[in-house]
PDB file of C-alpha atoms in Angstrom:
ATOM      1  CA  MET A   4      -6.287  26.643  15.539  1.00  0.00           C
ATOM      2  CA  ASP A   5      -5.931  27.159  19.243  1.00  0.00           C
ATOM      3  CA  PHE A   6      -2.260  26.964  20.185  1.00  0.00           C
ATOM      4  CA  SER A   7      -2.933  28.011  23.787  1.00  0.00           C
ATOM      5  CA  SER A   8      -3.734  24.443  24.848  1.00  0.00           C
ATOM      6  CA  ILE A   9      -0.574  22.956  23.343  1.00  0.00           C
ATOM      7  CA  ASN A  10       1.916  21.343  25.691  1.00  0.00           C
ATOM      8  CA  TRP A  11       5.052  22.377  23.799  1.00  0.00           C
ATOM      9  CA  LEU A  12       7.334  20.132  25.846  1.00  0.00           C
ATOM     10  CA  ALA A  13       5.177  17.139  24.917  1.00  0.00           C
ATOM     11  CA  VAL A  14       5.337  18.151  21.235  1.00  0.00           C
ATOM     12  CA  VAL A  15       9.142  18.355  21.367  1.00  0.00           C
ATOM     13  CA  ILE A  16       9.377  15.006  23.163  1.00  0.00           C
ATOM     14  CA  ALA A  17       7.011  13.449  20.609  1.00  0.00           C
ATOM     15  CA  ALA A  18       9.168  14.823  17.782  1.00  0.00           C
ATOM     16  CA  VAL A  19      12.338  13.506  19.431  1.00  0.00           C
ATOM     17  CA  SER A  20      10.630  10.120  19.832  1.00  0.00           C
ATOM     18  CA  ALA A  21      10.620   9.923  16.028  1.00  0.00           C
ATOM     19  CA  PHE A  22      14.420   9.789  16.129  1.00  0.00           C
ATOM     20  CA  VAL A  23      14.412   7.087  18.794  1.00  0.00           C
ATOM     21  CA  VAL A  24      11.856   4.969  16.924  1.00  0.00           C
ATOM     22  CA  GLY A  25      13.554   5.679  13.587  1.00  0.00           C
ATOM     23  CA  GLY A  26      16.967   4.799  14.968  1.00  0.00           C
ATOM     24  CA  LEU A  27      15.683   1.434  16.129  1.00  0.00           C
ATOM     25  CA  TRP A  28      13.360   0.812  13.167  1.00  0.00           C
ATOM     26  CA  TYR A  29      15.864   1.681  10.437  1.00  0.00           C
ATOM     27  CA  GLY A  30      18.803   0.418  12.494  1.00  0.00           C
ATOM     28  CA  PRO A  31      18.811  -2.941  14.269  1.00  0.00           C
ATOM     29  CA  ILE A  32      15.194  -3.898  13.518  1.00  0.00           C
ATOM     30  CA  PHE A  33      14.826  -3.317   9.749  1.00  0.00           C
ATOM     31  CA  GLY A  34      18.005  -1.470   8.715  1.00  0.00           C
ATOM     32  CA  LYS A  35      19.583  -4.201   6.615  1.00  0.00           C
ATOM     33  CA  ALA A  36      16.265  -5.154   4.994  1.00  0.00           C
ATOM     34  CA  TRP A  37      15.487  -1.487   4.223  1.00  0.00           C
ATOM     35  CA  MET A  38      18.912  -0.945   2.654  1.00  0.00           C
ATOM     36  CA  ALA A  39      18.518  -4.082   0.545  1.00  0.00           C
ATOM     37  CA  GLU A  40      15.035  -3.072  -0.629  1.00  0.00           C
ATOM     38  CA  MET A  41      16.254   0.437  -1.476  1.00  0.00           C
ATOM     39  CA  GLY A  42      19.377  -0.903  -3.204  1.00  0.00           C
ATOM     40  CA  TYR A  43      21.698   0.991  -0.848  1.00  0.00           C
ATOM     41  CA  SER A  44      25.045  -0.068   0.528  1.00  0.00           C
ATOM     42  CA  GLU A  45      26.743   1.226   3.662  1.00  0.00           C
ATOM     43  CA  ASP A  46      28.969   3.359   1.413  1.00  0.00           C
ATOM     44  CA  ASP A  47      25.943   4.951  -0.288  1.00  0.00           C
ATOM     45  CA  LEU A  48      24.689   6.194   3.059  1.00  0.00           C
ATOM     46  CA  LYS A  49      28.052   7.686   4.044  1.00  0.00           C
ATOM     47  CA  ASP A  50      27.847  10.222   1.192  1.00  0.00           C
ATOM     48  CA  ALA A  51      24.529  11.676   2.363  1.00  0.00           C
ATOM     49  CA  ASN A  52      24.217  15.183   3.828  1.00  0.00           C
ATOM     50  CA  MET A  53      23.131  14.010   7.272  1.00  0.00           C
ATOM     51  CA  VAL A  54      22.742  17.521   8.713  1.00  0.00           C
ATOM     52  CA  LYS A  55      20.240  18.367   5.988  1.00  0.00           C
ATOM     53  CA  ILE A  56      18.442  15.015   6.288  1.00  0.00           C
ATOM     54  CA  TYR A  57      18.191  14.952  10.086  1.00  0.00           C
ATOM     55  CA  GLY A  58      17.485  18.668  10.401  1.00  0.00           C
ATOM     56  CA  THR A  59      14.686  18.618   7.852  1.00  0.00           C
ATOM     57  CA  ALA A  60      13.332  15.352   9.267  1.00  0.00           C
ATOM     58  CA  PHE A  61      13.148  16.904  12.735  1.00  0.00           C
ATOM     59  CA  VAL A  62      11.260  19.949  11.437  1.00  0.00           C
ATOM     60  CA  LEU A  63       8.776  17.707   9.601  1.00  0.00           C
ATOM     61  CA  GLU A  64       8.338  15.396  12.596  1.00  0.00           C
ATOM     62  CA  PHE A  65       7.848  18.411  14.854  1.00  0.00           C
ATOM     63  CA  ILE A  66       5.051  19.599  12.539  1.00  0.00           C
ATOM     64  CA  ILE A  67       3.513  16.103  12.598  1.00  0.00           C
ATOM     65  CA  ALA A  68       3.599  16.073  16.416  1.00  0.00           C
ATOM     66  CA  LEU A  69       2.163  19.595  16.585  1.00  0.00           C
ATOM     67  CA  GLN A  70      -0.701  18.750  14.239  1.00  0.00           C
ATOM     68  CA  LEU A  71      -1.463  15.570  16.175  1.00  0.00           C
ATOM     69  CA  ALA A  72      -1.496  17.632  19.396  1.00  0.00           C
ATOM     70  CA  LEU A  73      -3.915  20.118  17.817  1.00  0.00           C
ATOM     71  CA  PHE A  74      -6.108  17.242  16.664  1.00  0.00           C
ATOM     72  CA  LEU A  75      -6.083  15.577  20.088  1.00  0.00           C
ATOM     73  CA  ASN A  76      -6.817  18.872  21.875  1.00  0.00           C
ATOM     74  CA  HIS A  77      -9.749  19.722  19.614  1.00  0.00           C
ATOM     75  CA  GLY A  78     -13.056  19.776  21.456  1.00  0.00           C
ATOM     76  CA  ASP A  79     -14.149  20.192  25.039  1.00  0.00           C
ATOM     77  CA  THR A  80     -12.530  17.120  26.594  1.00  0.00           C
ATOM     78  CA  SER A  81      -8.995  15.870  26.919  1.00  0.00           C
ATOM     79  CA  PRO A  82      -8.476  12.417  25.429  1.00  0.00           C
ATOM     80  CA  SER A  83      -7.136   9.607  27.587  1.00  0.00           C
ATOM     81  CA  ILE A  84      -3.803   7.931  26.911  1.00  0.00           C
ATOM     82  CA  GLY A  85      -5.670   5.010  25.337  1.00  0.00           C
ATOM     83  CA  GLN A  86      -7.566   7.369  23.061  1.00  0.00           C
ATOM     84  CA  GLY A  87      -4.320   9.128  22.138  1.00  0.00           C
ATOM     85  CA  ALA A  88      -2.786   5.771  21.208  1.00  0.00           C
ATOM     86  CA  ALA A  89      -5.895   4.786  19.248  1.00  0.00           C
ATOM     87  CA  TYR A  90      -6.036   8.081  17.343  1.00  0.00           C
ATOM     88  CA  GLY A  91      -2.315   7.889  16.561  1.00  0.00           C
ATOM     89  CA  PHE A  92      -2.678   4.289  15.394  1.00  0.00           C
ATOM     90  CA  HIS A  93      -5.674   5.052  13.202  1.00  0.00           C
ATOM     91  CA  ILE A  94      -4.004   8.061  11.580  1.00  0.00           C
ATOM     92  CA  GLY A  95      -0.773   6.100  11.097  1.00  0.00           C
ATOM     93  CA  PHE A  96      -2.445   3.012   9.677  1.00  0.00           C
ATOM     94  CA  PHE A  97      -5.538   4.209   7.837  1.00  0.00           C
ATOM     95  CA  PHE A  98      -4.160   7.459   6.451  1.00  0.00           C
ATOM     96  CA  ILE A  99      -0.394   7.139   6.163  1.00  0.00           C
ATOM     97  CA  ALA A 100       0.453   3.428   5.816  1.00  0.00           C
ATOM     98  CA  LEU A 101      -2.422   2.674   3.471  1.00  0.00           C
ATOM     99  CA  SER A 102      -1.657   5.762   1.371  1.00  0.00           C
ATOM    100  CA  MET A 103       1.939   4.626   1.156  1.00  0.00           C
ATOM    101  CA  GLY A 104       0.611   1.213   0.117  1.00  0.00           C
ATOM    102  CA  VAL A 105      -1.208   2.772  -2.832  1.00  0.00           C
ATOM    103  CA  ASN A 106       2.000   4.566  -3.818  1.00  0.00           C
ATOM    104  CA  ALA A 107       3.950   1.317  -3.472  1.00  0.00           C
ATOM    105  CA  LEU A 108       1.544  -0.441  -5.818  1.00  0.00           C
ATOM    106  CA  PHE A 109       1.825   2.172  -8.541  1.00  0.00           C
ATOM    107  CA  SER A 110       5.574   2.694  -8.125  1.00  0.00           C
ATOM    108  CA  ARG A 111       5.982  -1.094  -8.065  1.00  0.00           C
ATOM    109  CA  THR A 112       8.089  -1.218  -4.954  1.00  0.00           C
ATOM    110  CA  SER A 113       8.076  -4.319  -2.812  1.00  0.00           C
ATOM    111  CA  LEU A 114       5.532  -5.212  -0.177  1.00  0.00           C
ATOM    112  CA  LYS A 115       8.453  -5.488   2.229  1.00  0.00           C
ATOM    113  CA  LEU A 116       9.551  -1.879   1.603  1.00  0.00           C
ATOM    114  CA  TRP A 117       5.966  -0.677   1.992  1.00  0.00           C
ATOM    115  CA  PHE A 118       5.725  -2.493   5.312  1.00  0.00           C
ATOM    116  CA  ILE A 119       9.015  -1.095   6.612  1.00  0.00           C
ATOM    117  CA  ASN A 120       8.271   2.506   5.640  1.00  0.00           C
ATOM    118  CA  GLY A 121       4.516   2.546   6.248  1.00  0.00           C
ATOM    119  CA  PHE A 122       4.449   0.792   9.578  1.00  0.00           C
ATOM    120  CA  TYR A 123       7.199   3.019  10.946  1.00  0.00           C
ATOM    121  CA  PHE A 124       4.551   5.753  10.929  1.00  0.00           C
ATOM    122  CA  VAL A 125       1.953   3.494  12.539  1.00  0.00           C
ATOM    123  CA  VAL A 126       4.309   2.822  15.443  1.00  0.00           C
ATOM    124  CA  LEU A 127       5.502   6.433  15.561  1.00  0.00           C
ATOM    125  CA  LEU A 128       2.062   8.068  15.556  1.00  0.00           C
ATOM    126  CA  THR A 129       0.774   5.603  18.135  1.00  0.00           C
ATOM    127  CA  LEU A 130       3.693   6.531  20.399  1.00  0.00           C
ATOM    128  CA  MET A 131       3.207  10.238  19.703  1.00  0.00           C
ATOM    129  CA  GLY A 132      -0.465   9.904  20.641  1.00  0.00           C
ATOM    130  CA  VAL A 133       0.541   8.328  23.935  1.00  0.00           C
ATOM    131  CA  ILE A 134       3.161  10.990  24.674  1.00  0.00           C
ATOM    132  CA  LEU A 135       0.863  13.883  23.800  1.00  0.00           C
ATOM    133  CA  THR A 136      -1.989  12.616  25.985  1.00  0.00           C
ATOM    134  CA  ALA A 137       0.188  11.431  28.888  1.00  0.00           C
ATOM    135  CA  MET A 138       1.810  14.803  29.520  1.00  0.00           C
TER     136      MET A 138
END
């Protein structure tokens, strides 16, 4: 792996974008539906260790952004913003969302929960692809 071509600022911004997308996705867009599908109430979420959850989530999302940057920077040419979006979308949809769909089938969770959780990553990785190729 060649880390010399990594734009570290872009990786950090891409990782932070996960919090922006997640805040919207699991907040005003799908928050109530996600809580209902998970069987959570507002009180259930208040008891969570948010420092641990957000801190670990940021580390994991940073690693995701870094690996996507390494993937996008592999080879002799730099991908365009459109290619970055397309690669992010394809990884998000064909690898992550569909894998989560298989898990949802076997764990017998709802189609709605699969959509909410799986397509968060489609949107997120598409945005990360744009950020990483735009900077």
